[in-house]
mmCIF file of C-alpha atoms and ligand atoms in Angstrom:
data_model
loop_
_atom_site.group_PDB
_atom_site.id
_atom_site.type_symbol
_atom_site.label_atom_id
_atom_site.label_comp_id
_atom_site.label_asym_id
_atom_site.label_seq_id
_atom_site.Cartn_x
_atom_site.Cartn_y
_atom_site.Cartn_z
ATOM 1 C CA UNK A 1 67.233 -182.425 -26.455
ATOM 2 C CA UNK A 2 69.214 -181.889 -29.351
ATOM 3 C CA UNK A 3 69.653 -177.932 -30.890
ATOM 4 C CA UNK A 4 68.787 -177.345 -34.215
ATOM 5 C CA UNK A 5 71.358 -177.682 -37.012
ATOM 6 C CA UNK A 6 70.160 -176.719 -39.855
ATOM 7 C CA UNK A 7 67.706 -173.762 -38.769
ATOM 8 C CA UNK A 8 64.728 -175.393 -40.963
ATOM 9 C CA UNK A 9 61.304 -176.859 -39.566
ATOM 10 C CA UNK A 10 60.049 -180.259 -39.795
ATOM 11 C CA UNK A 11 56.899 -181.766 -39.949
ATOM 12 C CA UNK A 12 55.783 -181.573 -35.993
ATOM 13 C CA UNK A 13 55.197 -185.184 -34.994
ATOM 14 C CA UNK A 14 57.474 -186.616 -37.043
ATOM 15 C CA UNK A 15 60.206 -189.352 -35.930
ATOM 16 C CA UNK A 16 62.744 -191.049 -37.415
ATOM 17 C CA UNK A 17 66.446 -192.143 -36.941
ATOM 18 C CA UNK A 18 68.261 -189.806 -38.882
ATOM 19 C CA UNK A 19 69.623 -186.644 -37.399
ATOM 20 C CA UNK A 20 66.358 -184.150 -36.780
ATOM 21 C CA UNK A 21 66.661 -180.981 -37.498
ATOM 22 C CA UNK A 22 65.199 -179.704 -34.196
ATOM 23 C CA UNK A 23 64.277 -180.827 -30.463
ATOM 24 C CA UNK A 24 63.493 -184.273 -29.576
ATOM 25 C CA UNK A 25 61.585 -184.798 -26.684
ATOM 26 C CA UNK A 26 63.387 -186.723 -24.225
ATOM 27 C CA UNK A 27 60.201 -188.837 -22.892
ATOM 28 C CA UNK A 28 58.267 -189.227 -26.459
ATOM 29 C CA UNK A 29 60.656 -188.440 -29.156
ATOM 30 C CA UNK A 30 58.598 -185.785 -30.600
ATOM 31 C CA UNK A 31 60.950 -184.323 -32.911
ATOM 32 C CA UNK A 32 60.378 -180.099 -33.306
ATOM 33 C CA UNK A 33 61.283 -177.332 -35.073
ATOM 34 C CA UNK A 34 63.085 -174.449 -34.464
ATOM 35 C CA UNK A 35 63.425 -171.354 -36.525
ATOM 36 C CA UNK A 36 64.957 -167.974 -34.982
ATOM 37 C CA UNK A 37 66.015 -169.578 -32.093
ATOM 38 C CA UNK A 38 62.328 -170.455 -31.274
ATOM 39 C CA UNK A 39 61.135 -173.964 -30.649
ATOM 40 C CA UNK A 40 58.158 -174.612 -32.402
ATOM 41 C CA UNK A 41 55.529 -176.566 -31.000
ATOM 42 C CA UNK A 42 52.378 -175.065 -32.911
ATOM 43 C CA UNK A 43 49.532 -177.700 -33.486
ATOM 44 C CA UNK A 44 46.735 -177.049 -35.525
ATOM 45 C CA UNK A 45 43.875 -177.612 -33.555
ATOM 46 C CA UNK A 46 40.863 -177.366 -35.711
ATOM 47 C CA UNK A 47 39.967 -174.760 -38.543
ATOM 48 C CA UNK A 48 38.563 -172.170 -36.001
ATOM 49 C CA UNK A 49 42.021 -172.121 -33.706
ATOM 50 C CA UNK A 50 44.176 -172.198 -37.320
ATOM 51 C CA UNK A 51 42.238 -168.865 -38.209
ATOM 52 C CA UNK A 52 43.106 -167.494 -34.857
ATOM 53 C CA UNK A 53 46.740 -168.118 -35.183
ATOM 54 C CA UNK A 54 46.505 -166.806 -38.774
ATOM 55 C CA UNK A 55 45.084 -163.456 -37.192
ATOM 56 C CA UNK A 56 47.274 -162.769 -35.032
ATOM 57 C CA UNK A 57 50.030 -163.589 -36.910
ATOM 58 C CA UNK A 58 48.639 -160.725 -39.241
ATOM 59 C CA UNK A 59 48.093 -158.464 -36.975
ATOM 60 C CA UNK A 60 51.265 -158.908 -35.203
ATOM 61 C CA UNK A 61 53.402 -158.335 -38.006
ATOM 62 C CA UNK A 62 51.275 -155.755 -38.946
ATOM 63 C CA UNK A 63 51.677 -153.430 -35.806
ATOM 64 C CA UNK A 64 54.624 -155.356 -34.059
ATOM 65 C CA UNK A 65 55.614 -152.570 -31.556
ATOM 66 C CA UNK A 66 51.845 -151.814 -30.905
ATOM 67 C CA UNK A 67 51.316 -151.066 -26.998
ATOM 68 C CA UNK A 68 55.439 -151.162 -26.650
ATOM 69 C CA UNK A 69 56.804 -147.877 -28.246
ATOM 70 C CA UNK A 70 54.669 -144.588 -28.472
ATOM 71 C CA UNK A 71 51.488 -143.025 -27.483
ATOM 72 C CA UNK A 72 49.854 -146.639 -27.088
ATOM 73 C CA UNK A 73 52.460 -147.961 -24.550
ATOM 74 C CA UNK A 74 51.906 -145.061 -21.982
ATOM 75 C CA UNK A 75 48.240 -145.865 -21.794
ATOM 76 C CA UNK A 76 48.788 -149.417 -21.685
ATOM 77 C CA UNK A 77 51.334 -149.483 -18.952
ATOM 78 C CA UNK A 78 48.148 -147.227 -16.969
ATOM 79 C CA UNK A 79 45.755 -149.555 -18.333
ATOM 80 C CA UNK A 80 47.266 -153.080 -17.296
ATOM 81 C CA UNK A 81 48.397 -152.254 -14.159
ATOM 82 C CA UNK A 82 45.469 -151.017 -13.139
ATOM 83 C CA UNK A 83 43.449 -153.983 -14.786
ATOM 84 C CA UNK A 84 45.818 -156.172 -12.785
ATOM 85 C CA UNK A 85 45.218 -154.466 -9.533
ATOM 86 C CA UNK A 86 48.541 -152.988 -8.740
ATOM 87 C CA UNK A 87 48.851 -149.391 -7.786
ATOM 88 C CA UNK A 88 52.085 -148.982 -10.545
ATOM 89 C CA UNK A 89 54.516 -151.025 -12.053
ATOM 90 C CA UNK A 90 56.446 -151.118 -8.343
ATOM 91 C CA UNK A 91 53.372 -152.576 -6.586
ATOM 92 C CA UNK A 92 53.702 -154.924 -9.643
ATOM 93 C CA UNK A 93 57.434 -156.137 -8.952
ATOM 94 C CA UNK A 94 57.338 -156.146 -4.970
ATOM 95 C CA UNK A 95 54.238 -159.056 -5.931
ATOM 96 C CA UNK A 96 56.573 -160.385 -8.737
ATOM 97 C CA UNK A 97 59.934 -160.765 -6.495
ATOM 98 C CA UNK A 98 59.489 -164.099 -4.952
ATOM 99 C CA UNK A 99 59.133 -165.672 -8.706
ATOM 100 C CA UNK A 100 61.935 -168.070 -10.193
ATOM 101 C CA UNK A 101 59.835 -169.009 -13.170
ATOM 102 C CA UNK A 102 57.067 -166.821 -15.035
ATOM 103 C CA UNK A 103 54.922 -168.229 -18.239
ATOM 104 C CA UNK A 104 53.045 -164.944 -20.445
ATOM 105 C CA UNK A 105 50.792 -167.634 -21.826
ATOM 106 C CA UNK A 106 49.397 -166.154 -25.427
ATOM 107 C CA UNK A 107 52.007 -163.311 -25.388
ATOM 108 C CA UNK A 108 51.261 -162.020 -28.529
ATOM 109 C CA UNK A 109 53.859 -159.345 -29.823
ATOM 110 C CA UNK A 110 55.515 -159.881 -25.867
ATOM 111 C CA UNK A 111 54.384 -156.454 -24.389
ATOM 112 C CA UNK A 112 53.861 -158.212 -21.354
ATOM 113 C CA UNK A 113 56.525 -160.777 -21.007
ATOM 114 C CA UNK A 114 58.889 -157.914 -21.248
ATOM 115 C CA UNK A 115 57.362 -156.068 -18.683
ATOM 116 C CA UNK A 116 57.541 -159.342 -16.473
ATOM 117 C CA UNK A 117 61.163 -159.910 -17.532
ATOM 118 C CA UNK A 118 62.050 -156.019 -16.520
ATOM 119 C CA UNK A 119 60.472 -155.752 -13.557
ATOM 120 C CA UNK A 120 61.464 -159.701 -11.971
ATOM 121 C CA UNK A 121 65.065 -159.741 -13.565
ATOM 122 C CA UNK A 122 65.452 -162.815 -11.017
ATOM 123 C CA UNK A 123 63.010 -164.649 -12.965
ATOM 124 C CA UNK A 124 63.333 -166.783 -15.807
ATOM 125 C CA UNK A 125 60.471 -165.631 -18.224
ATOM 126 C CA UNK A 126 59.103 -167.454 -20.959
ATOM 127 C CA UNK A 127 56.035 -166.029 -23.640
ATOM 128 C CA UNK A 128 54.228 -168.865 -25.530
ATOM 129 C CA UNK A 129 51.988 -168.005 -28.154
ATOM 130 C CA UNK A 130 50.138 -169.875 -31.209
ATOM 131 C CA UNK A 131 51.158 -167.675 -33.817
ATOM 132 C CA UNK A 132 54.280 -166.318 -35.028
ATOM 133 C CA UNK A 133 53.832 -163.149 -33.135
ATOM 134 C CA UNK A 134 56.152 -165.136 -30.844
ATOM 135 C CA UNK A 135 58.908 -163.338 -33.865
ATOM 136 C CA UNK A 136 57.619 -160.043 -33.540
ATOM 137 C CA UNK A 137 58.179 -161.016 -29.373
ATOM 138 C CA UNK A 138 61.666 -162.117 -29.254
ATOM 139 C CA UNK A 139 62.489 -159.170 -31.885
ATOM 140 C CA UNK A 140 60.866 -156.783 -29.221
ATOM 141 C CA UNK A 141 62.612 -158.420 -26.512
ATOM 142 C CA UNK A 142 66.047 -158.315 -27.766
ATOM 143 C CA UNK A 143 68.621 -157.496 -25.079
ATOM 144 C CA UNK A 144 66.536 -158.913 -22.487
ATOM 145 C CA UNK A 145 68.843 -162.425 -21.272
ATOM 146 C CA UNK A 146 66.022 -163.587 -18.805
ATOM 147 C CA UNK A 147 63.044 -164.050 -21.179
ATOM 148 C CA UNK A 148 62.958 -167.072 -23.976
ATOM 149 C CA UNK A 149 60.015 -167.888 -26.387
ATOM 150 C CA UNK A 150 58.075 -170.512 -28.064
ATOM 151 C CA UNK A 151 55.310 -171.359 -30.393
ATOM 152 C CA UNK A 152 52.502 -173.883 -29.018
ATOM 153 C CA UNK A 153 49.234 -173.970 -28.074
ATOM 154 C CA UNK A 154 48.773 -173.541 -24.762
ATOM 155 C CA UNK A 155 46.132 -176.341 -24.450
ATOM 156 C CA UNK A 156 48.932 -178.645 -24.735
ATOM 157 C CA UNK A 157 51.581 -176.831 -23.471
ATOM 158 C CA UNK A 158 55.267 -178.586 -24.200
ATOM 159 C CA UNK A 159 56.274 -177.009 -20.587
ATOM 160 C CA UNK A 160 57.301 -178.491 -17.373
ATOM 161 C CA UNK A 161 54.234 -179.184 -14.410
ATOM 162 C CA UNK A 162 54.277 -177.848 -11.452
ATOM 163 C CA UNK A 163 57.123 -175.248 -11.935
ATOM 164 C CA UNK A 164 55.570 -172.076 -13.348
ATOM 165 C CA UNK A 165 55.523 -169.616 -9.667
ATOM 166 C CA UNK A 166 53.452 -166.642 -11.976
ATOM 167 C CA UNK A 167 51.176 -167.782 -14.664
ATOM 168 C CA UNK A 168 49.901 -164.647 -16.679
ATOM 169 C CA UNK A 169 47.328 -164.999 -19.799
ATOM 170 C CA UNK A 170 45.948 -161.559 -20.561
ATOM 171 C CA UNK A 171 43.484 -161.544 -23.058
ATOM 172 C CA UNK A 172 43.989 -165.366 -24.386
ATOM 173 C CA UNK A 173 41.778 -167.624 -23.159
ATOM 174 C CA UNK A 174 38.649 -166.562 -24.544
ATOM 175 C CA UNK A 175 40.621 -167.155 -28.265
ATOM 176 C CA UNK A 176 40.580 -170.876 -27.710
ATOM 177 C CA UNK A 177 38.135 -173.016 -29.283
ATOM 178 C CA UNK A 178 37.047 -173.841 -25.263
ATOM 179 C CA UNK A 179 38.124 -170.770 -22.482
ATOM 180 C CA UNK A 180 36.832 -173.243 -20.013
ATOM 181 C CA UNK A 181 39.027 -175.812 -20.787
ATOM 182 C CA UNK A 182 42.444 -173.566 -21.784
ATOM 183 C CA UNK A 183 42.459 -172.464 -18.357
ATOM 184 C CA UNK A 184 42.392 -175.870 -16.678
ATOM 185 C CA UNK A 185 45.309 -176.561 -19.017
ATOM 186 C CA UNK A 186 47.356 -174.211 -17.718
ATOM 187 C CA UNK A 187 46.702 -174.753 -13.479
ATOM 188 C CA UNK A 188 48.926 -177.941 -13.664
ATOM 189 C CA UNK A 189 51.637 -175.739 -14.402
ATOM 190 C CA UNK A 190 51.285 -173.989 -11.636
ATOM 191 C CA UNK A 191 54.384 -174.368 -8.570
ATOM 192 C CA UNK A 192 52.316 -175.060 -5.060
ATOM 193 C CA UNK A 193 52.772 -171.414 -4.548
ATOM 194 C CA UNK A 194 52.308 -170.384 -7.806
ATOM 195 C CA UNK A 195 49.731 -167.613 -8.691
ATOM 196 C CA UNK A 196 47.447 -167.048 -11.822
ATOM 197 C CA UNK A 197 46.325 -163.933 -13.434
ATOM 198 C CA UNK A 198 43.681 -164.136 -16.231
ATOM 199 C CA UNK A 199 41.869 -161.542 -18.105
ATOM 200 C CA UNK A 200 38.632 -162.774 -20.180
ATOM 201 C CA UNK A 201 36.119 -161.234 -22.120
ATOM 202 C CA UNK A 202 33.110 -159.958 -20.288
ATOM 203 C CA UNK A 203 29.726 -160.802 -21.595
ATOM 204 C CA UNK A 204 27.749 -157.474 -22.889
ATOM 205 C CA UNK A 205 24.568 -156.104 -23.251
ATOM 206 C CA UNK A 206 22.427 -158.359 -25.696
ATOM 207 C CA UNK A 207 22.201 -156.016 -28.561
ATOM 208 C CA UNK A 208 26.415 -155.449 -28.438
ATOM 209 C CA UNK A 209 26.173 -159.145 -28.100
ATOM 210 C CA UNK A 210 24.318 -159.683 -31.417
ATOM 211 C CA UNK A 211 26.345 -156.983 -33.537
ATOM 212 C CA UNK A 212 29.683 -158.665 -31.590
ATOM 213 C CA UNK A 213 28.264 -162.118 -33.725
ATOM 214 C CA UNK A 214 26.957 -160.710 -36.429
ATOM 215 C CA UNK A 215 30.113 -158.629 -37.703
ATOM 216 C CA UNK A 216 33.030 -161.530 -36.589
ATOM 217 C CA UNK A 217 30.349 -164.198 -38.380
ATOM 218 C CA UNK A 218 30.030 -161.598 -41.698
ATOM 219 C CA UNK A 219 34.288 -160.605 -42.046
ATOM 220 C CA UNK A 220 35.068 -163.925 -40.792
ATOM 221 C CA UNK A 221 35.180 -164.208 -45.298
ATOM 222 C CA UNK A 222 37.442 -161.450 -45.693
ATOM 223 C CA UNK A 223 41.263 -162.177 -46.125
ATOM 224 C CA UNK A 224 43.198 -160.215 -43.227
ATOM 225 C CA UNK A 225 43.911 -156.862 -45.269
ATOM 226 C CA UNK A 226 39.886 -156.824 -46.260
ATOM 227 C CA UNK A 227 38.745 -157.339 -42.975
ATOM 228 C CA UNK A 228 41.365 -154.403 -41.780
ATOM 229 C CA UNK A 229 39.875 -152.257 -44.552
ATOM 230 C CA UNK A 230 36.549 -152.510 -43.099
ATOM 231 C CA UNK A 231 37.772 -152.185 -39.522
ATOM 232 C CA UNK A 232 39.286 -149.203 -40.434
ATOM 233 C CA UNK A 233 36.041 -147.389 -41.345
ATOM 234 C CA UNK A 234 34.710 -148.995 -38.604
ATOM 235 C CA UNK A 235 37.024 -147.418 -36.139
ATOM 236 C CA UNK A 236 36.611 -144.342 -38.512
ATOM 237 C CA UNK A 237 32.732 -144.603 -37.766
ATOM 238 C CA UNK A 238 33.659 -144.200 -33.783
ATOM 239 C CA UNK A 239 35.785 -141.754 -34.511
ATOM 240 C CA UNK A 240 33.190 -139.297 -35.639
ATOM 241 C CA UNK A 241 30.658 -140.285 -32.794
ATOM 242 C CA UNK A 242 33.956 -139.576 -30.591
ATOM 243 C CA UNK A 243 34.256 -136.244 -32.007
ATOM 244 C CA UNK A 244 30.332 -134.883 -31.474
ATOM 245 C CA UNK A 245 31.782 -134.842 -27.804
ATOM 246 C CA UNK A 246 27.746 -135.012 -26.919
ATOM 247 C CA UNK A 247 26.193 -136.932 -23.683
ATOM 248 C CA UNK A 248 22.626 -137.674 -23.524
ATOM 249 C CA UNK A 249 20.818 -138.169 -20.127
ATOM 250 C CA UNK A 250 18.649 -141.483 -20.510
ATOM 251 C CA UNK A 251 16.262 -144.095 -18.122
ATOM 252 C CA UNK A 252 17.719 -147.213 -17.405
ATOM 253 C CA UNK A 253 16.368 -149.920 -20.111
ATOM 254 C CA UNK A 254 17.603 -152.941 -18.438
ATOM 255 C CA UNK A 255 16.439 -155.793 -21.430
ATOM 256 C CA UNK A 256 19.100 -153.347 -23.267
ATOM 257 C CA UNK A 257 21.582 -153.402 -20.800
ATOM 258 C CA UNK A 258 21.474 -149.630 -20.897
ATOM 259 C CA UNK A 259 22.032 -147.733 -17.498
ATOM 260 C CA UNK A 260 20.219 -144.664 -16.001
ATOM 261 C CA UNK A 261 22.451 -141.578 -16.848
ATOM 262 C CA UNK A 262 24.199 -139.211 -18.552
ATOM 263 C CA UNK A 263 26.614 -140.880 -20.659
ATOM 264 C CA UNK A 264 28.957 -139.937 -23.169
ATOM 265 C CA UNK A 265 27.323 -141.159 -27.173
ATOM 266 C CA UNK A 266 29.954 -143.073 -28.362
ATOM 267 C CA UNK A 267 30.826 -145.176 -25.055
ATOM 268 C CA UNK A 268 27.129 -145.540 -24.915
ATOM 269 C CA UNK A 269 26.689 -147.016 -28.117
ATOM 270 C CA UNK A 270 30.407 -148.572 -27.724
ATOM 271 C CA UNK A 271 29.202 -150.828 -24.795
ATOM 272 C CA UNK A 272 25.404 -151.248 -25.415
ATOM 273 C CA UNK A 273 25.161 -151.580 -29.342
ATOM 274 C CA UNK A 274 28.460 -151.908 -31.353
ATOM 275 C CA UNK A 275 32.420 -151.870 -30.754
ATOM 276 C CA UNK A 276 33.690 -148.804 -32.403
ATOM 277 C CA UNK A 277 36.712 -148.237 -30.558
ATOM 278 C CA UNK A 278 38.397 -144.775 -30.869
ATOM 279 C CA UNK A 279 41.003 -142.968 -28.334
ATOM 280 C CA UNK A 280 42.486 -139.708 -29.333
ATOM 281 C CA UNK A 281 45.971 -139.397 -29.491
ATOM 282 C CA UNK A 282 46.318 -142.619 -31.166
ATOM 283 C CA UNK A 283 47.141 -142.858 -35.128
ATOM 284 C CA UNK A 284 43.849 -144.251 -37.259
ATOM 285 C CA UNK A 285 45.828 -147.384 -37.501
ATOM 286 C CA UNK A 286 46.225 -148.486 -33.685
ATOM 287 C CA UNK A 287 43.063 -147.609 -33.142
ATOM 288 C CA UNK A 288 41.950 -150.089 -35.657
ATOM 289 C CA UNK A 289 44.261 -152.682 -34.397
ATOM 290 C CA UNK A 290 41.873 -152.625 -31.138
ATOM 291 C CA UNK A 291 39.003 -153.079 -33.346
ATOM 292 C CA UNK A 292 40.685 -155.788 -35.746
ATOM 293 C CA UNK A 293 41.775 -157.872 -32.979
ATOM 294 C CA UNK A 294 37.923 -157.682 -31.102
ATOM 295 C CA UNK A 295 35.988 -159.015 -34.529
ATOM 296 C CA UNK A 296 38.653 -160.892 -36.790
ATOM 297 C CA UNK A 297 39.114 -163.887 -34.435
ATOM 298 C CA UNK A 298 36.877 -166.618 -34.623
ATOM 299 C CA UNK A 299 36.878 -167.490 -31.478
ATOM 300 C CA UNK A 300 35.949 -164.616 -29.581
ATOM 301 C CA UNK A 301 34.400 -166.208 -26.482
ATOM 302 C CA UNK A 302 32.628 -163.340 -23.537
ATOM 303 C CA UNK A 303 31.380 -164.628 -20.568
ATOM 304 C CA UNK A 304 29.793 -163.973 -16.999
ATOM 305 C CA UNK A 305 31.930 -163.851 -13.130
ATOM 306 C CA UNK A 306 29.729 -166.487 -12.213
ATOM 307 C CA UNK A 307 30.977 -169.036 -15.260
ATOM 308 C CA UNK A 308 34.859 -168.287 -14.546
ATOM 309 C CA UNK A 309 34.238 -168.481 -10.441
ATOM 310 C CA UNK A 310 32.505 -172.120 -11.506
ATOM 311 C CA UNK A 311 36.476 -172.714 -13.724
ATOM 312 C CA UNK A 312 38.374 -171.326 -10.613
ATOM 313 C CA UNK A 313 36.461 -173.864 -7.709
ATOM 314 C CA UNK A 314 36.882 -176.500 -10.557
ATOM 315 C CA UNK A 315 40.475 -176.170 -10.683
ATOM 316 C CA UNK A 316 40.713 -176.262 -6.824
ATOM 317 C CA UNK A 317 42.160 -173.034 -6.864
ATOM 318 C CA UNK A 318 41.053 -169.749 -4.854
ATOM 319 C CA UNK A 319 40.199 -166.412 -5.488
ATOM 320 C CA UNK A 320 42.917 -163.725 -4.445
ATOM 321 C CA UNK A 321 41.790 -161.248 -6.519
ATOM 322 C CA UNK A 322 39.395 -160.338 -8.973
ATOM 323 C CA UNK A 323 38.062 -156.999 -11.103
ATOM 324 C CA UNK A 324 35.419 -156.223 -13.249
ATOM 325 C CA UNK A 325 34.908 -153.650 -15.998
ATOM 326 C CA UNK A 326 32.651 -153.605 -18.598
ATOM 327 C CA UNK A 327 34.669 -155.127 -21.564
ATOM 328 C CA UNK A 328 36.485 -158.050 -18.938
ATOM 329 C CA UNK A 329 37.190 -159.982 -16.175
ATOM 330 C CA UNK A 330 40.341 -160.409 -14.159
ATOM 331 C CA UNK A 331 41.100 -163.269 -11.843
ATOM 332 C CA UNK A 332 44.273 -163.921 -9.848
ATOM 333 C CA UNK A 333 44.514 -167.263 -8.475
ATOM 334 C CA UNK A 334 46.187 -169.824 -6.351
ATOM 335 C CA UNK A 335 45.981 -172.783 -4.199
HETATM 336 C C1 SAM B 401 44.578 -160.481 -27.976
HETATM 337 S S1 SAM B 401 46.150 -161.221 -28.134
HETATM 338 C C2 SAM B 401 46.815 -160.909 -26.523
HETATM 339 C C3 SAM B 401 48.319 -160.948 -26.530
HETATM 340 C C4 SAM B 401 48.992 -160.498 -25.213
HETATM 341 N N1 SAM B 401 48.652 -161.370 -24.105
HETATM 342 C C5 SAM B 401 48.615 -159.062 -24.894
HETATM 343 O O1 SAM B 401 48.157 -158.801 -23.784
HETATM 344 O O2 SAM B 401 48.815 -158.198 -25.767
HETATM 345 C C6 SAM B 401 45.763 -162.966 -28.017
HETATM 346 C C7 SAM B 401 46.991 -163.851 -28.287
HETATM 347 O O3 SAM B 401 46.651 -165.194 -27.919
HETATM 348 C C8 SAM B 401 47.271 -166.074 -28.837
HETATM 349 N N2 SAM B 401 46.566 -167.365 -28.789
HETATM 350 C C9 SAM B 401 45.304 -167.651 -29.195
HETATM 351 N N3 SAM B 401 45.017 -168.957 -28.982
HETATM 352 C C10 SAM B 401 46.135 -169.501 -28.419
HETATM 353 C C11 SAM B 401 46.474 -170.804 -27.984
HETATM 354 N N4 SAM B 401 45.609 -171.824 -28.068
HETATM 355 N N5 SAM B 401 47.703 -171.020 -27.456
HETATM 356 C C12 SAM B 401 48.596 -169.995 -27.359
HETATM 357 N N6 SAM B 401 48.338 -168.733 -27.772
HETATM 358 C C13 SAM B 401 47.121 -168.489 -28.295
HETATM 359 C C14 SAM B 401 47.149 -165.336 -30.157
HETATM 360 O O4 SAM B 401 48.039 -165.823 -31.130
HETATM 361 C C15 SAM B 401 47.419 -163.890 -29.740
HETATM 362 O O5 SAM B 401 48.765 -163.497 -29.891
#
């Protein structure tokens, strides 16, 4: 592969014999940009995936250290780990150590590529991502010499087979036009040791379900700063159901998904009728960032354990660990 010379991008695809101003694939030729340092692989997959990578290109830029510096990178240290199943970020690196090569497939703004990269500085670390939050990434990851980027879809992944020992996609899959099939595009890249962690939307209660539609379907219109505009009064909307600080005992209503129980109002109406997401302690605008990123992308995909197990025995891979809460699921996976 040849390095880029002249720092601008062609058209992906393109060949020719003059000098490209990029890679060239060795095998097909397949000459690609690079811009930043970042090889640039992005292909547009269809109009639903290109206003994906437009969203999270906003939002990236938008709140680039989100989850990295401040209030919201304490909780989400907590929050991932204990998503992931590890005890702490130590439990995390002992299961980490024996890794050579690690792909953060969809890592956004790189929160967790540079976790990987800190806590396995053995390993070779590389964060793919669609959009060009893959900037905001390497910008966050500066310093770091194990951890690289690049921008592709990771349905066609320009990566080796067969090499990648830890295979993380946290909150990805279920952006693809097809979860199903993103996640047997990444197994071949899988080493014959190699483990996968995956976090995917869980499917909610059926009203949540409709308003989940019915909101991404109506702002779906809106350019970027619009639809943040009315996420913001969203999350504002949360906020004051947050602040009542009321519970109300109810029956169980199982067509509504609704449990038996005191529960606190906002979570109640939070998982059983509409995403309002508020946390105190966090600034107005990264709490809207959590709501932005749920009902901005088009494809937004929730589903049940018993559809990813289906994925997993399709893959010929096996279960090594798995978690449920009521917004996801979380698989780890092998051979
Ligand atoms: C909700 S963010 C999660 C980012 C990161 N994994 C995290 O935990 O913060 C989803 C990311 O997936 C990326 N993405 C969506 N579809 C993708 C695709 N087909 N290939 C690669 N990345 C994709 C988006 O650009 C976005 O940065």
């Amino acid at each position: 592969m040849a390095a880029d010379a002249t720092g601008e991008t062609p058209e992906p695809g393109t060949r020719g014999d003059c000098e490209p101003a990029g890679l060239v694939c060795a095998s097909c030729g397949t000459v690609t940009g690079v811009r930043n340092g970042i090889p640039r692989f992005a292909t547009l997959a269809d109009e639903g995936q290109t206003q994906v990578q437009g969203t999270f290109a906003y939002k990236w830029k938008r709140t680039p250290e989100w989850g990295i510096t401040g209030a919201t990178a304490e909780i989400m240290t907590g929050w991932v780990m204990a998503t992931l199943g590890w005890k702490d970020e130590a439990a995390y690196a002992a299961a980490l150590k024996p890794a050579r090569l690690i792909l953060d497939a969809g890592c956004g703004n790189g929160r967790e590529t540079i976790r990987l990269a800190r806590l396995n500085p053995e390993a070779l670390v590389i964060g793919l991502d669609i959009s060009e939050a893959v900037d905001e990434a390497a910008r966050n990851a500066a310093g770091l010499p194990n951890i690289g980027f690049v921008q592709a879809d990771l349905c066609a992944a320009p990566l080796a087979r067969g090499v990648f020992d830890q295979i993380l996609s946290f909150g990805v899959l279920h952006h693809t036009p097809d979860t199903r099939r993103a996640f047997l595009a990444l197994v071949p890249l899988l080493s014959r040791q190699g483990e996968f962690t995956f976090y995917v939307y869980r499917k909610k209660a059926p009203l949540r379900e409709f308003s989940d539609d019915y909101l991404r379907s109506a702002i779906r219109a809106m350019t970027p700063a619009d639809a943040w505009d009315e996420m913001t009064r969203l999350t504002l909307f949360g906020k004051a159901l947050a602040d009542l600080k009321a519970e109300i005992e109810v029956p169980a209503i199982p067509t509504l998904g609704i449990m038996a129980g005191r529960h606190d109002v906002q979570r109640l109406l939070y998982y059983t009728v509409i995403k309002c997401y508020w946390r105190d302690g966090w600034s107005l605008e990264e709490n809207t960032h959590i709501n932005f990123d749920w009902f901005y992308p088009q494809y937004a995909w929730r589903h049940t354990s018993e559809e990813v197990r289906s994925w997993i025995r399709e893959a010929g891979l096996s279960e090594r660990s798995a978690s449920e809460s009521p917004a996801a699921l979380t698989f780890r996976v092998g051979r």
